[in-house]
Every structure is written in C-alpha cells, then in structure tokens.
Short mmCIF file of C-alpha atoms and ligand atoms in Angstrom, two decimals:
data_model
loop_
_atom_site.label_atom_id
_atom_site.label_comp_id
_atom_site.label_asym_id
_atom_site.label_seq_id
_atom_site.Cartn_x
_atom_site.Cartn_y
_atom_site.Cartn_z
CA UNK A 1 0.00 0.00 0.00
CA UNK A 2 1.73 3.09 -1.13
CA UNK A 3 0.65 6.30 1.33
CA UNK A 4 1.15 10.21 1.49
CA UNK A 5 1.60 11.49 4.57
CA UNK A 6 0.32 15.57 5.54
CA UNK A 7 -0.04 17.31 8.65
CA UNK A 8 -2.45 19.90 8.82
CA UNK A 9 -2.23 22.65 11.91
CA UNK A 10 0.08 19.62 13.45
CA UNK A 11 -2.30 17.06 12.79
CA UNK A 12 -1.63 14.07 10.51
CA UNK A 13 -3.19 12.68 7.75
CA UNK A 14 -2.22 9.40 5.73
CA UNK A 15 -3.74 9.17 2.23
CA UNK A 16 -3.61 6.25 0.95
CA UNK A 17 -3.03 6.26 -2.53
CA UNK A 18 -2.57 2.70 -4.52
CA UNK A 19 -3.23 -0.51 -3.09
CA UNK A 20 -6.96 -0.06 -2.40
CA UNK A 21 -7.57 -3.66 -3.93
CA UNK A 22 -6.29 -4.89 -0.47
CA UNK A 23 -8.93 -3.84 0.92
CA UNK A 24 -11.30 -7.02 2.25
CA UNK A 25 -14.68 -5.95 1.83
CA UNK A 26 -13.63 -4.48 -1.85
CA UNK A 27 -16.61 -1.63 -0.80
CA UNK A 28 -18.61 -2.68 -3.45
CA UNK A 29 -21.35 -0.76 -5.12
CA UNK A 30 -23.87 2.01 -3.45
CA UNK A 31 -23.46 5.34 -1.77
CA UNK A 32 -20.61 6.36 -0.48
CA UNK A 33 -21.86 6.04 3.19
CA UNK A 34 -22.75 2.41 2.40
CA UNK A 35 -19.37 1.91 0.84
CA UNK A 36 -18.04 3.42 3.91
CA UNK A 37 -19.74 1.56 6.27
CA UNK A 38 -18.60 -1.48 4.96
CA UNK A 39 -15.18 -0.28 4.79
CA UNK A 40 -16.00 -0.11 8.75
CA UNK A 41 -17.35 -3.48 9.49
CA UNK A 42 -14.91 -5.20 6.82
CA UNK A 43 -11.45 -3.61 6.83
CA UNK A 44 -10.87 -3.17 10.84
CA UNK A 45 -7.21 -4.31 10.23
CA UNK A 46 -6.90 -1.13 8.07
CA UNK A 47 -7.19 1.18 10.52
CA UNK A 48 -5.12 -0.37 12.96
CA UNK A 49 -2.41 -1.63 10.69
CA UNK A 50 -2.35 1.84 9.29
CA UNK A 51 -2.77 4.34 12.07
CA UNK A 52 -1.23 2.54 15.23
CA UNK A 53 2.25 1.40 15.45
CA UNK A 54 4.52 0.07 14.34
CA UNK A 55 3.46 1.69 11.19
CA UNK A 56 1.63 4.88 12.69
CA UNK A 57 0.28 6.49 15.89
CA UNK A 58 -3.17 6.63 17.03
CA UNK A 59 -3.33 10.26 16.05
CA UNK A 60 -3.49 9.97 12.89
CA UNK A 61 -6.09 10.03 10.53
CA UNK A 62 -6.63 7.72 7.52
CA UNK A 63 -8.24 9.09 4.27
CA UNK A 64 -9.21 6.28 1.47
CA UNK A 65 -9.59 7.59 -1.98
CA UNK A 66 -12.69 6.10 -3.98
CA UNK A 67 -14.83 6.95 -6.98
CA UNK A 68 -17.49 9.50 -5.97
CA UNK A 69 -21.37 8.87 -6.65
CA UNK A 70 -21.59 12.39 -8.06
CA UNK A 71 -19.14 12.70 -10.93
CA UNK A 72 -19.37 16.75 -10.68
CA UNK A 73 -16.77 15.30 -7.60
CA UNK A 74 -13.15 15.52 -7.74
CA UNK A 75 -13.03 12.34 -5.63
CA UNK A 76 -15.01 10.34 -2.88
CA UNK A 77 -12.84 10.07 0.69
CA UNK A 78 -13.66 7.65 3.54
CA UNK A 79 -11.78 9.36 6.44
CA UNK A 80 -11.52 6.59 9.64
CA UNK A 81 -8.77 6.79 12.72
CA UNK A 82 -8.22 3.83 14.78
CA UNK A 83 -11.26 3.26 16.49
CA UNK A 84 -13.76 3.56 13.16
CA UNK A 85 -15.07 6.15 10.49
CA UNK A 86 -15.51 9.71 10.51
CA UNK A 87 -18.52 11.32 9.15
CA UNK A 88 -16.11 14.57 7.81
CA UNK A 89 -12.63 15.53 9.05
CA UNK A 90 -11.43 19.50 8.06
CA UNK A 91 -7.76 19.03 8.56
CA UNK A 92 -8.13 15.69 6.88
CA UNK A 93 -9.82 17.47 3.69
CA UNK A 94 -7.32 20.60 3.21
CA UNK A 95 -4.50 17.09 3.78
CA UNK A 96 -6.01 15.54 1.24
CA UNK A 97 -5.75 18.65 -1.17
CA UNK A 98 -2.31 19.46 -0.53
CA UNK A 99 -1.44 15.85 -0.97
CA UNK A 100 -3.66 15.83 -4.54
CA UNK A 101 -1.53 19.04 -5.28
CA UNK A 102 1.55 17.42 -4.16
CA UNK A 103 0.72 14.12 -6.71
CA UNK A 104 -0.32 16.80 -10.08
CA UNK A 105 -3.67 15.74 -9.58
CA UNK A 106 -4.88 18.97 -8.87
CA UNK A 107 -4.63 22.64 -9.60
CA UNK A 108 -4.95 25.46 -7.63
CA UNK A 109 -9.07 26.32 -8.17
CA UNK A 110 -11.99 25.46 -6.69
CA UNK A 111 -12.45 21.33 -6.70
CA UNK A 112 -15.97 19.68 -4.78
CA UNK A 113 -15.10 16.42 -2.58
CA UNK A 114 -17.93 14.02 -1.74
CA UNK A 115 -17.59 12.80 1.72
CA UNK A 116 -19.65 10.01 3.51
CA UNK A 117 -22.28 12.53 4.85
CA UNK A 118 -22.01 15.49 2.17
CA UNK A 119 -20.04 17.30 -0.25
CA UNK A 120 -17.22 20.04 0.35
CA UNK A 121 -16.68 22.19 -1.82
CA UNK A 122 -12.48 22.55 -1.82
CA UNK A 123 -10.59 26.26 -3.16
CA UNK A 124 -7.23 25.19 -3.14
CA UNK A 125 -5.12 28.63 -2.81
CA UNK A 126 -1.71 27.25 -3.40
CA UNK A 127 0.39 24.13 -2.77
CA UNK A 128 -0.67 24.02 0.89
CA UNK A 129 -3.34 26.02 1.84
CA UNK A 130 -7.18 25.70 1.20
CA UNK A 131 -10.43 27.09 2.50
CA UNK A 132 -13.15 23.88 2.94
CA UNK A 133 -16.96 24.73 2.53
CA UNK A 134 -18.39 22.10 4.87
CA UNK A 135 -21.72 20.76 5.42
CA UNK A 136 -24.15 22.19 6.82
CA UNK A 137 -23.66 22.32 10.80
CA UNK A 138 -26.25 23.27 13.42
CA UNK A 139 -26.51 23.45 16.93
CA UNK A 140 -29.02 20.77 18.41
CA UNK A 141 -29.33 21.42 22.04
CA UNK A 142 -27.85 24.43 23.86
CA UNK A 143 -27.03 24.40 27.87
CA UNK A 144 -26.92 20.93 28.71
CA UNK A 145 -25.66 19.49 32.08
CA UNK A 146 -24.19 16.58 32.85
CA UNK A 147 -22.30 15.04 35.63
CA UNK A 148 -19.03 14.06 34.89
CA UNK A 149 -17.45 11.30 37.12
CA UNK A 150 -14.60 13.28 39.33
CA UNK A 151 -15.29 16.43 37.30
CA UNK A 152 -19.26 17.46 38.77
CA UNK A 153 -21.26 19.06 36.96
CA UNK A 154 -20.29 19.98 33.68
CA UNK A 155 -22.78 22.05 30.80
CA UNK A 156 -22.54 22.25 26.83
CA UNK A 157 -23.64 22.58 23.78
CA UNK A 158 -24.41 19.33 21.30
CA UNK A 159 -24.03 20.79 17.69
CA UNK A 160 -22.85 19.10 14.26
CA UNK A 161 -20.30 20.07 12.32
CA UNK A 162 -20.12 17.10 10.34
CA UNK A 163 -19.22 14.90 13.55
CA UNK A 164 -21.68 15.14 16.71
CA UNK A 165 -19.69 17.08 19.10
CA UNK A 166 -20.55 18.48 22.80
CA UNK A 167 -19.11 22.07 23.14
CA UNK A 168 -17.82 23.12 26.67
CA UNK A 169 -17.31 26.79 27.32
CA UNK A 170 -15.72 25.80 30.82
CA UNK A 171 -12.49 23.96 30.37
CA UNK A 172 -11.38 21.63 33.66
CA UNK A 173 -7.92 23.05 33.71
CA UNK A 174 -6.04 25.62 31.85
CA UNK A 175 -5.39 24.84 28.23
CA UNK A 176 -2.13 24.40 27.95
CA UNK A 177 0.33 21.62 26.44
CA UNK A 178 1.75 20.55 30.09
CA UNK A 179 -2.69 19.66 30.37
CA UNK A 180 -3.03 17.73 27.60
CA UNK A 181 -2.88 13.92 29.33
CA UNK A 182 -5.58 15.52 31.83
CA UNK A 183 -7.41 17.06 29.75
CA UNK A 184 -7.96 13.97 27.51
CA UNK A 185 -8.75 12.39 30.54
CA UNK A 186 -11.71 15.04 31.61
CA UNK A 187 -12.80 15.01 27.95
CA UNK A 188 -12.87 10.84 27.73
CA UNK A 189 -15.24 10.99 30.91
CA UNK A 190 -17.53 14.06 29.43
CA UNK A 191 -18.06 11.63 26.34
CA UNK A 192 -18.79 8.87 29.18
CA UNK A 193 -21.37 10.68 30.96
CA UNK A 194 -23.73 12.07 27.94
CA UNK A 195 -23.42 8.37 27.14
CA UNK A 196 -24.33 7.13 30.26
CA UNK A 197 -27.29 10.23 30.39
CA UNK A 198 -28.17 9.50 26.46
CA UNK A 199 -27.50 12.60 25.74
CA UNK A 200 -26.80 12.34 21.34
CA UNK A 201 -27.18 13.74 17.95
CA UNK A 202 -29.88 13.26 15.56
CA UNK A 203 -31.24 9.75 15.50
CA UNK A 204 -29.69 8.83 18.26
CA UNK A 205 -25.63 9.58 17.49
CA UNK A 206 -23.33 8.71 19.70
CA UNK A 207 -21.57 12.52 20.80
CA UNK A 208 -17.77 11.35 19.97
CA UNK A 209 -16.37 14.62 20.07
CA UNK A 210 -15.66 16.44 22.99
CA UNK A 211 -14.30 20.22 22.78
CA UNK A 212 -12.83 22.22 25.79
CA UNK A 213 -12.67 26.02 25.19
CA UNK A 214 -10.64 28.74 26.65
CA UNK A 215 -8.72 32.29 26.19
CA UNK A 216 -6.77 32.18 23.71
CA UNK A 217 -3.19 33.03 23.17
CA UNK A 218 -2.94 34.51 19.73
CA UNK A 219 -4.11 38.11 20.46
CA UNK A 220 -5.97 37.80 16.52
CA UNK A 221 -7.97 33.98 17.58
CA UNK A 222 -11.25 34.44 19.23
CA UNK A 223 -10.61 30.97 21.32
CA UNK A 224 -8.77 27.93 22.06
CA UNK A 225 -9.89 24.65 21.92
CA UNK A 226 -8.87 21.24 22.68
CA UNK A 227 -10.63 18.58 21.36
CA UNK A 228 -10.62 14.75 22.04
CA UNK A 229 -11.42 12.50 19.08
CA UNK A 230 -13.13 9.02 18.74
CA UNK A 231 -10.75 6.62 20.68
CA UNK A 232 -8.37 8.32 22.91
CA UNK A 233 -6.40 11.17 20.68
CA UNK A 234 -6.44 14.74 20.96
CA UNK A 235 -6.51 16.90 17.56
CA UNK A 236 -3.33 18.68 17.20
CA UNK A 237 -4.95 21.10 14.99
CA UNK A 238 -8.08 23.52 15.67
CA UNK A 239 -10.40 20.81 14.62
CA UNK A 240 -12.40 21.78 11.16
CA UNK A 241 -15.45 20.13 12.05
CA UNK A 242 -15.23 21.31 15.81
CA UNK A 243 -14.78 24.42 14.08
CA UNK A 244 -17.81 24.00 12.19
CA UNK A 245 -19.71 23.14 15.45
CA UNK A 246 -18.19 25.94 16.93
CA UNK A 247 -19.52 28.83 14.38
CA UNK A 248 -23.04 26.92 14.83
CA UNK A 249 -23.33 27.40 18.63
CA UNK A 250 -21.78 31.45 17.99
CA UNK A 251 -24.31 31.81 15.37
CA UNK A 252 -27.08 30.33 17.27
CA UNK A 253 -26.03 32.88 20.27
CA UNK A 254 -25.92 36.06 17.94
CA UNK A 255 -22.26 36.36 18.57
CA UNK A 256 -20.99 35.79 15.17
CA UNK A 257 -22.55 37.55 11.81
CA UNK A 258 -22.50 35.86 8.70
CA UNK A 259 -18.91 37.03 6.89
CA UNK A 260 -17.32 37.47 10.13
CA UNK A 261 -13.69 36.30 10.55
CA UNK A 262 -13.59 33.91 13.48
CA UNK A 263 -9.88 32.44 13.87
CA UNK A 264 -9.73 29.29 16.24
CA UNK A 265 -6.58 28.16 17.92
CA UNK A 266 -5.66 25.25 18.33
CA UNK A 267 -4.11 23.18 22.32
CA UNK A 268 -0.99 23.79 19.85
CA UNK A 269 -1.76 27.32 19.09
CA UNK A 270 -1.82 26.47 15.63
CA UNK A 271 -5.30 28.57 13.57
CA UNK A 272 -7.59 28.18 11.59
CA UNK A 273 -9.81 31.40 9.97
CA UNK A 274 -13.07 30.39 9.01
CA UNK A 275 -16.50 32.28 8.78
CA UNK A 276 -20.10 30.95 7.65
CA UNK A 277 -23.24 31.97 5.41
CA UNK A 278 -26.42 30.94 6.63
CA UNK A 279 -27.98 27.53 5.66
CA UNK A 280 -30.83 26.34 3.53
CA UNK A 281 -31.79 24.12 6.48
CA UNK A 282 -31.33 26.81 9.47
CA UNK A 283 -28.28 26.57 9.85
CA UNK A 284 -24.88 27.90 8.58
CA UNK A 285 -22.45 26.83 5.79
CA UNK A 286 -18.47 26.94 7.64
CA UNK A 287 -15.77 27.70 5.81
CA UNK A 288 -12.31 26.62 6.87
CA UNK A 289 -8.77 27.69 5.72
CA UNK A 290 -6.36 25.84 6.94
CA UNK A 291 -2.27 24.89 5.70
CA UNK A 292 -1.14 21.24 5.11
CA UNK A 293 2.58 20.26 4.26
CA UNK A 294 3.01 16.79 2.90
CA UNK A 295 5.82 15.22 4.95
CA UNK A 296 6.51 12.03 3.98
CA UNK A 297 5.75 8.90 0.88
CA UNK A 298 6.00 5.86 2.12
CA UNK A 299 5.75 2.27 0.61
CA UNK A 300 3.71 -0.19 3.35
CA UNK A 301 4.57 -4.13 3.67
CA UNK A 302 2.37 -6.26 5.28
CA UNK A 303 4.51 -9.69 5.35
CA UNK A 304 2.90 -12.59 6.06
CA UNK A 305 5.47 -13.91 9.32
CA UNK A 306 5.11 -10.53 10.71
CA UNK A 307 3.09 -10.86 14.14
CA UNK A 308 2.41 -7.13 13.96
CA UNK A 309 1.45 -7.03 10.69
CA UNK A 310 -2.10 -5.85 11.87
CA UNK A 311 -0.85 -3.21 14.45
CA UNK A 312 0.31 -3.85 17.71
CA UNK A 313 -2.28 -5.17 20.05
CA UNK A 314 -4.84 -5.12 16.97
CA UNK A 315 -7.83 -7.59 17.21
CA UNK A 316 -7.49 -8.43 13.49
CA UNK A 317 -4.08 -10.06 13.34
CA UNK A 318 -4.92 -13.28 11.93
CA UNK A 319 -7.43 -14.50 9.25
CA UNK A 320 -9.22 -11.42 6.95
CA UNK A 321 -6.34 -8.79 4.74
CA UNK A 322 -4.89 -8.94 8.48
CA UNK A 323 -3.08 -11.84 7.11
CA UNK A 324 -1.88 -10.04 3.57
O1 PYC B 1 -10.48 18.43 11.48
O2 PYC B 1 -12.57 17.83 11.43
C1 PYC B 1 -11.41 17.65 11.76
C2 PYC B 1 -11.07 16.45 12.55
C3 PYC B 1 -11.94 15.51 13.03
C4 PYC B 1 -11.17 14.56 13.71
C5 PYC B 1 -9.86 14.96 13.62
N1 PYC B 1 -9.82 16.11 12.91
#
C-alpha cells in the first residue's frame, strides 16, 4: 500500500493512494456512506495496521480515496482513525488537497469532494493552503448538564459540524500543552457521561467529540480549543469540524454575523480562519482555511510472518487482509 503522509495545523493525515484492492470488503457498489460503512465493518485491520504502530500512531487520521457517486466530484474520501469512520474531518480534507496538489492531480481552483455525509466544496489557494466549505452544521441542544465522574457538573452545547460534538465553554484546567494527558482524561469521561445520560445527535448519534474552550493566546484567535477524538487522541490542529460546530453554537447565540472572521486556535496554538453563510436548512455553511505540508511517501509491507502485521495489540491479526 503506497501512502502520502500531511499534517495539517500539526495534525496528521495518511492518504492512501494505490493498493486499495487490499482492501477485504472491496466496498462494493452504493453510496458512499454504504461503501463506507462497509469499509467499517470489513477492513478493521486497516485502521489499525495503518494508524497505530509500528506503522503509525493513534493520532493519525486515515483518508481512502474512492470513486465519488456524483461525478461533478473531484473524488469520494472515507476518512476513519483507529477506532472507526468519521462522518467529515477539516484538517483531513485541506491534507487531502495538498497531498492531490503534491501528486499533479490537482490545480490550484476550486475542486468539490464528496464525503460520507455530504459534499465540500475545496478552493485550493496554493500548494498548501485551502479554505473547505463544509456541510451544513447546526446546533441541536444548547445548555446541557451533565455530571461528569470526578469532574461534577459539567454544561454544553451538542451541535454538528459534520461529527456530533458536545461544546464546553468551561475547560477543567487551563489549556495548555503541560494539560493535555488531563485534559484527555476530563474530555474521555464528558463523552462517558452524555453516554451514560443519552445525551446524542440526531437519530440517536453517539456525541464522539468532545471540545474544551478557553482564552486564547494569539491576540488575533477568538478561542482555544482542545478537542478529544473518537478513541483516545487529541486533535493537534483547531479541529475543522469542531470548528464547524463551533460557528453553529456562535451563530445560534448572535455572537458571530455571517462574513465574520472567526480564527480558532488550536491546544498547539496552531489557527484556523473560518466564517459561515447561513444555511438552507437553518443553519450555517463553515468555511475553513487551513495549511497542510506533505511530509513524507511511504511504501507499506504487510509480510505474512510478521506478528504485527495488523498493528500492535490489533484484534485483526490473523485471518481477513490482516493476514496479507
Ligand atoms: O479536522 O474535522 C477535523 C477532525 C476531526 C477529527 C480529527 N480532525
């Protein structure tokens, strides 16, 4: 499996870009959230073999190339970390471009990727920076309190930015690099209490991302956020979907007008600037711009003898493409 690897903001992406056929479940026909559900329940030993060491680190996050439904669509992109898919991942998209600009594939100009629950719309400014139009995101329930084991009481906002996320103005403890095993910590038992209180998105979602918010440092960023992702790793960069979720619950407030520049920072104090136009649907229409730099090509082997083929401590070592 030959893969390109990007960091956006300081947080990685690895494109995979030949070698697709080793994939188990072969995706098959249908939508492209069909074809990425499958890609789910099939090709587990992806992810891990992938994004978790040896090969990778659980930080990363995996984008798989595939024809899109709409043909008006540069490409289709099934973005997963470790643990499973992602509905939409903003650092992962502008990774994606700069690594599409890196292979000739694409031009500066505006290009339209179709992702498992919508289509971005891409504007590709040079080699490594691009401005993502996302899906529409909305805010779903404002103000909502839940008790936290060894943290009380702690309130949000749920809102979708293309992932469920629950929005914290509070944060536990400063946010500061030194925090960061704490507050993934705080954050892992905020996702285990709305659980526990089924507290969710639409239709019943499961709120996987939790975002901690705080002064920021940059005297031109409106905040700083930390945000822990499905599984147990933090986003290095200001998240573009917890972005996204982030303009909703502003614009929902009356704190941000549509047009307004709203930069985000980042645990790392990396930005991104972003701003909205309202929705056909109630809500608003993010846009992200963001800067990846592709870092690395790299050539995968999976041999057979290898007992770590699969990942280290991955449940799909033997039997499936685990075995490839
Ligand atoms: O940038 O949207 C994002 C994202 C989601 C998970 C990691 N990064």
């Amino acid at each position: 499996m030959r893969v390109i690897d990007s960091h956006t903001a300081g947080e990685p992406t690895r494109t995979i870009v030949e070698g697709g056929p080793y994939l188990d479940s072969g995706l098959g026909a249908g939508t492209l959230a069909e074809r990425a559900a499958r890609f789910e329940a099939g090709d587990g030993w992806v992810r891990s073999a992938l994004l978790t060491e040896p090969r990778g680190f659980d930080a990363m996050v995996g984008a798989l190339l595939c024809p899109p439904d709409d043909p008006a669509c540069e490409t289709g992109v099934i973005f997963f970390n470790p643990v499973g898919k992602i509905g939409m991942c903003g650092h992962g998209t502008i990774g994606v471009a700069a690594t599409l600009a890196f292979l000739g594939r694409i031009a500066p100009g505006t290009h339209r990727f179709e992702t498992p629950v919508g289509i971005v719309s891409v504007d590709l400014r040079d080699a490594n920076t691009a401005a993502v139009e996302n899906v529409e995101s909305y805010r779903t329930q404002a103000g909502v309190t839940v008790e936290a084991e060894g943290l009380g009481r702690v309130t949000g906002d749920v809102a979708w930015g293309g992932n469920w996320f629950f929005l914290c103005q509070e944060a536990p403890l400063p946010l500061a690099m030194e925090n960061i095993p704490a507050l993934t910590e705080a954050a892992a038992r905020v996702r285990i209490a709305l659980a526990q209180a089924g507290i969710a998105g639409d239709d019943g979602s499961e709120i996987d991302h939790i975002e901690f918010f705080g002064p920021p440092v940059s005297a031109d960023a409106g905040s700083r956020n930390f945000t822990l992702c499905p599984g147990g790793a933090y986003d290095r960069s200001p998240c573009g979907t917890g972005t996204s979720a982030k303009l909703a619950c502003l614009a929902a407030d009356g704190a941000l007008a549509p047009g307004a520049l709203w930069v985000q920072e980042s645990i790392i104090g990396s930005t991104y600037r972003a701003h909205y136009r309202p929705g056909a649907r109630g809500g608003i229409v993010p846009t992200i711009e963001g800067q990846a730099f592709v870092v690395g090509e790299t050539r995968l082997h999976f041999a057979p003898d290898d007992p770590y083929r699969a990942g280290i401590g991955s449940p799909f070592l033997v039997g499936g493409g685990g075995g490839r």
